[in-house]
Amino acid sequence: MSTLTRMSNNGTNNKKISLLSVRGMTVIALLSTVAVLLMFLEVPLWFAPSFYKIDFSEVPVLIGAFALGPVAGVVIEFLKIAINLFLEGSDSALVGELANFLLGCALVVPAAAIYYKGKNRKSAIIGLSIGTVVLVIVGSLLNAFLLLPFYARVYIPMETIINMGRAINPNITSVTTMVLYAVTPFNLLKGILVSLITILIYKRVSFIIKGYH
């Protein structure tokens, strides 16, 4: 193969796919569907009350964001929430769905923005690490100032919520300790697990997405 041909092929392979093209929308639709399905597979945790469950729906969102850019990640995250809302409705006046969207973006956007600049394992690890830190911070703030107060006002008294946490961990005695001992490790564990799965499978599935280029 001549040098000119190799350069031509490289230029083709590196060409960005348009999110509004048929190919781009197809990839986004497929990954959004997978993300919705994964939302139904929730895993309870031993250190947090039963309403904190991990799902791995951010994995396809990250794969799409790594392949197509941070904007694609936001679109997939939005579609994931919207489709799930259509299928199951909302029991939180959209507050839970808004928080879910913000938490997903907190992980995906920083991770994809950093990865997209280098597009190598190092940039992926750095991006996912920073995304996980942002997820932990945003998750703690949202739970402390939005989610827990909302559910306490509308559904379950705050004292009951705290007692549910205390039954698992005696150190949980307030909203602050709930965030410290349940919410923070929950989001940290989720960020780590989702990041590891993404790193392990991204290169294996990226050729399928690249086949659309």
Short mmCIF file of C-alpha atoms in Angstrom, two decimals:
data_model
loop_
_atom_site.label_atom_id
_atom_site.label_comp_id
_atom_site.label_asym_id
_atom_site.label_seq_id
_atom_site.Cartn_x
_atom_site.Cartn_y
_atom_site.Cartn_z
CA MET A 1 0.00 0.00 0.00
CA SER A 2 1.38 3.40 -0.95
CA THR A 3 1.98 6.24 1.51
CA LEU A 4 -0.72 8.28 -0.20
CA THR A 5 -3.21 5.45 0.17
CA ARG A 6 -2.37 4.99 3.86
CA MET A 7 -2.82 8.71 4.48
CA SER A 8 -6.15 8.63 2.68
CA ASN A 9 -7.35 5.66 4.72
CA ASN A 10 -6.23 7.28 7.97
CA GLY A 11 -8.11 10.42 7.09
CA THR A 12 -11.23 8.35 6.45
CA ASN A 13 -10.90 6.44 9.71
CA ASN A 14 -10.43 9.61 11.74
CA LYS A 15 -13.36 11.41 10.16
CA LYS A 16 -15.95 12.31 12.80
CA ILE A 17 -19.44 11.00 12.42
CA SER A 18 -22.24 13.58 12.50
CA LEU A 19 -24.70 13.07 15.33
CA LEU A 20 -27.53 14.15 13.03
CA SER A 21 -26.61 11.69 10.29
CA VAL A 22 -28.49 8.42 9.90
CA ARG A 23 -25.42 6.56 11.13
CA GLY A 24 -24.99 8.79 14.17
CA MET A 25 -28.66 8.60 15.14
CA THR A 26 -28.62 4.81 14.71
CA VAL A 27 -25.69 4.39 17.09
CA ILE A 28 -27.28 6.74 19.62
CA ALA A 29 -30.63 4.93 19.42
CA LEU A 30 -29.05 1.50 19.89
CA LEU A 31 -26.93 2.57 22.84
CA SER A 32 -29.88 4.38 24.45
CA THR A 33 -31.94 1.18 24.18
CA VAL A 34 -29.20 -0.89 25.81
CA ALA A 35 -28.90 1.72 28.57
CA VAL A 36 -32.65 1.55 29.27
CA LEU A 37 -32.53 -2.24 29.53
CA LEU A 38 -29.61 -2.06 31.95
CA MET A 39 -31.58 0.33 34.18
CA PHE A 40 -33.86 -2.58 35.05
CA LEU A 41 -30.93 -4.66 36.36
CA GLU A 42 -30.37 -3.10 39.78
CA VAL A 43 -28.03 -4.47 42.42
CA PRO A 44 -28.65 -3.68 46.13
CA LEU A 45 -25.66 -2.88 48.33
CA TRP A 46 -24.76 -4.08 51.80
CA PHE A 47 -23.73 -0.68 53.18
CA ALA A 48 -26.68 1.47 52.05
CA PRO A 49 -30.48 1.48 52.49
CA SER A 50 -32.50 -0.57 50.02
CA PHE A 51 -33.44 2.45 47.88
CA TYR A 52 -29.79 2.83 46.83
CA LYS A 53 -29.17 0.30 44.07
CA ILE A 54 -26.45 0.22 41.43
CA ASP A 55 -27.20 -0.25 37.76
CA PHE A 56 -24.76 -0.21 34.87
CA SER A 57 -26.72 1.89 32.39
CA GLU A 58 -23.88 4.42 32.22
CA VAL A 59 -21.66 1.87 30.43
CA PRO A 60 -23.34 2.23 27.00
CA VAL A 61 -23.57 5.98 27.61
CA LEU A 62 -19.81 6.14 28.16
CA ILE A 63 -19.15 3.95 25.12
CA GLY A 64 -21.20 6.29 22.97
CA ALA A 65 -19.53 9.35 24.47
CA PHE A 66 -16.05 7.89 23.95
CA ALA A 67 -16.83 6.99 20.34
CA LEU A 68 -18.86 10.04 19.29
CA GLY A 69 -18.00 12.77 21.81
CA PRO A 70 -19.41 14.27 25.04
CA VAL A 71 -22.48 15.73 23.32
CA ALA A 72 -23.48 12.24 22.18
CA GLY A 73 -23.11 11.08 25.78
CA VAL A 74 -25.50 13.78 27.00
CA VAL A 75 -28.01 12.87 24.27
CA ILE A 76 -27.86 9.16 25.12
CA GLU A 77 -28.22 9.92 28.82
CA PHE A 78 -31.25 12.12 28.12
CA LEU A 79 -32.88 9.49 25.88
CA LYS A 80 -32.23 6.82 28.49
CA ILE A 81 -34.08 8.83 31.12
CA ALA A 82 -36.86 9.87 28.72
CA ILE A 83 -37.55 6.33 27.51
CA ASN A 84 -37.52 4.93 31.02
CA LEU A 85 -39.87 7.72 32.10
CA PHE A 86 -42.23 6.79 29.24
CA LEU A 87 -42.15 3.11 30.21
CA GLU A 88 -42.40 3.41 33.99
CA GLY A 89 -43.56 6.95 34.69
CA SER A 90 -42.27 9.01 37.60
CA ASP A 91 -42.93 8.58 41.30
CA SER A 92 -40.91 11.65 42.24
CA ALA A 93 -42.46 14.48 40.19
CA LEU A 94 -39.44 14.21 37.85
CA VAL A 95 -37.02 15.10 40.65
CA GLY A 96 -35.48 11.62 40.65
CA GLU A 97 -35.20 11.60 36.88
CA LEU A 98 -33.54 15.03 36.86
CA ALA A 99 -31.05 13.89 39.49
CA ASN A 100 -30.36 10.69 37.55
CA PHE A 101 -29.65 12.72 34.42
CA LEU A 102 -27.36 15.14 36.25
CA LEU A 103 -25.46 12.32 37.94
CA GLY A 104 -25.01 10.50 34.64
CA CYS A 105 -23.69 13.63 32.98
CA ALA A 106 -21.42 14.31 35.95
CA LEU A 107 -19.60 11.06 35.19
CA VAL A 108 -19.87 10.92 31.41
CA VAL A 109 -19.10 14.47 30.29
CA PRO A 110 -15.73 14.95 32.06
CA ALA A 111 -14.66 11.39 31.20
CA ALA A 112 -15.52 11.73 27.50
CA ALA A 113 -14.14 15.26 27.17
CA ILE A 114 -10.75 14.16 28.47
CA TYR A 115 -10.70 10.86 26.58
CA TYR A 116 -11.74 12.50 23.31
CA LYS A 117 -8.61 14.67 23.32
CA GLY A 118 -6.14 11.80 23.58
CA LYS A 119 -8.17 8.74 22.58
CA ASN A 120 -5.85 6.32 24.34
CA ARG A 121 -5.90 4.19 27.49
CA LYS A 122 -4.15 6.84 29.57
CA SER A 123 -6.66 9.56 28.68
CA ALA A 124 -9.49 7.08 29.29
CA ILE A 125 -8.22 6.26 32.79
CA ILE A 126 -7.65 9.93 33.64
CA GLY A 127 -11.05 10.92 32.25
CA LEU A 128 -12.92 8.18 34.07
CA SER A 129 -11.08 8.94 37.31
CA ILE A 130 -12.00 12.61 37.15
CA GLY A 131 -15.54 11.73 36.10
CA THR A 132 -15.87 9.47 39.13
CA VAL A 133 -14.69 12.25 41.46
CA VAL A 134 -17.20 14.66 39.91
CA LEU A 135 -19.92 12.01 40.27
CA VAL A 136 -19.15 11.60 43.97
CA ILE A 137 -19.22 15.36 44.59
CA VAL A 138 -22.39 16.02 42.58
CA GLY A 139 -24.08 12.94 44.04
CA SER A 140 -23.33 14.06 47.60
CA LEU A 141 -24.65 17.56 47.00
CA LEU A 142 -27.79 16.40 45.19
CA ASN A 143 -28.66 13.90 47.92
CA ALA A 144 -27.97 16.31 50.76
CA PHE A 145 -29.82 19.32 49.35
CA LEU A 146 -32.36 17.91 46.87
CA LEU A 147 -33.14 14.19 46.89
CA LEU A 148 -33.23 13.32 50.60
CA PRO A 149 -35.12 16.51 51.59
CA PHE A 150 -37.59 15.98 48.72
CA TYR A 151 -38.36 12.36 49.63
CA ALA A 152 -38.58 13.32 53.30
CA ARG A 153 -41.11 16.03 52.48
CA VAL A 154 -43.24 14.00 50.08
CA TYR A 155 -42.92 10.31 50.96
CA ILE A 156 -40.94 9.19 54.00
CA PRO A 157 -40.10 11.29 57.09
CA MET A 158 -36.40 12.08 57.36
CA GLU A 159 -36.23 10.27 60.68
CA THR A 160 -37.42 7.07 58.96
CA ILE A 161 -34.84 7.47 56.21
CA ILE A 162 -32.07 7.96 58.77
CA ASN A 163 -33.30 4.94 60.75
CA MET A 164 -33.12 2.82 57.60
CA GLY A 165 -29.51 3.86 57.25
CA ARG A 166 -28.77 3.35 60.95
CA ALA A 167 -30.13 -0.21 60.75
CA ILE A 168 -27.29 -0.99 58.33
CA ASN A 169 -24.61 1.31 59.74
CA PRO A 170 -24.87 2.63 63.33
CA ASN A 171 -22.73 5.60 62.32
CA ILE A 172 -25.57 6.99 60.22
CA THR A 173 -27.39 9.42 62.51
CA SER A 174 -28.12 12.42 60.26
CA VAL A 175 -28.31 13.58 56.65
CA THR A 176 -24.62 14.41 56.75
CA THR A 177 -23.60 10.95 57.95
CA MET A 178 -26.04 9.36 55.48
CA VAL A 179 -24.21 11.15 52.69
CA LEU A 180 -20.81 10.30 54.17
CA TYR A 181 -21.36 6.61 54.89
CA ALA A 182 -23.92 5.62 52.24
CA VAL A 183 -24.16 8.06 49.33
CA THR A 184 -20.46 8.76 48.89
CA PRO A 185 -19.31 5.11 48.87
CA PHE A 186 -22.30 4.23 46.68
CA ASN A 187 -21.34 6.71 43.96
CA LEU A 188 -17.64 5.94 44.35
CA LEU A 189 -18.25 2.22 43.88
CA LYS A 190 -20.57 2.85 40.93
CA GLY A 191 -18.04 5.12 39.24
CA ILE A 192 -15.24 2.59 39.70
CA LEU A 193 -17.26 -0.40 38.47
CA VAL A 194 -18.73 1.41 35.47
CA SER A 195 -15.28 2.74 34.58
CA LEU A 196 -13.65 -0.70 34.79
CA ILE A 197 -16.33 -2.30 32.62
CA THR A 198 -16.04 0.50 30.06
CA ILE A 199 -12.24 0.16 29.86
CA LEU A 200 -12.50 -3.62 29.51
CA ILE A 201 -15.09 -3.70 26.72
CA TYR A 202 -14.75 -0.40 24.85
CA LYS A 203 -12.04 -1.50 22.43
CA ARG A 204 -13.88 -4.77 21.84
CA VAL A 205 -17.09 -3.06 20.77
CA SER A 206 -15.70 0.16 19.29
CA PHE A 207 -14.99 -1.53 15.96
CA ILE A 208 -18.76 -2.01 15.57
CA ILE A 209 -19.32 1.72 16.05
CA LYS A 210 -16.34 2.56 13.86
CA GLY A 211 -17.91 0.42 11.17
CA TYR A 212 -20.47 3.19 10.80
CA HIS A 213 -17.72 5.68 9.83
#
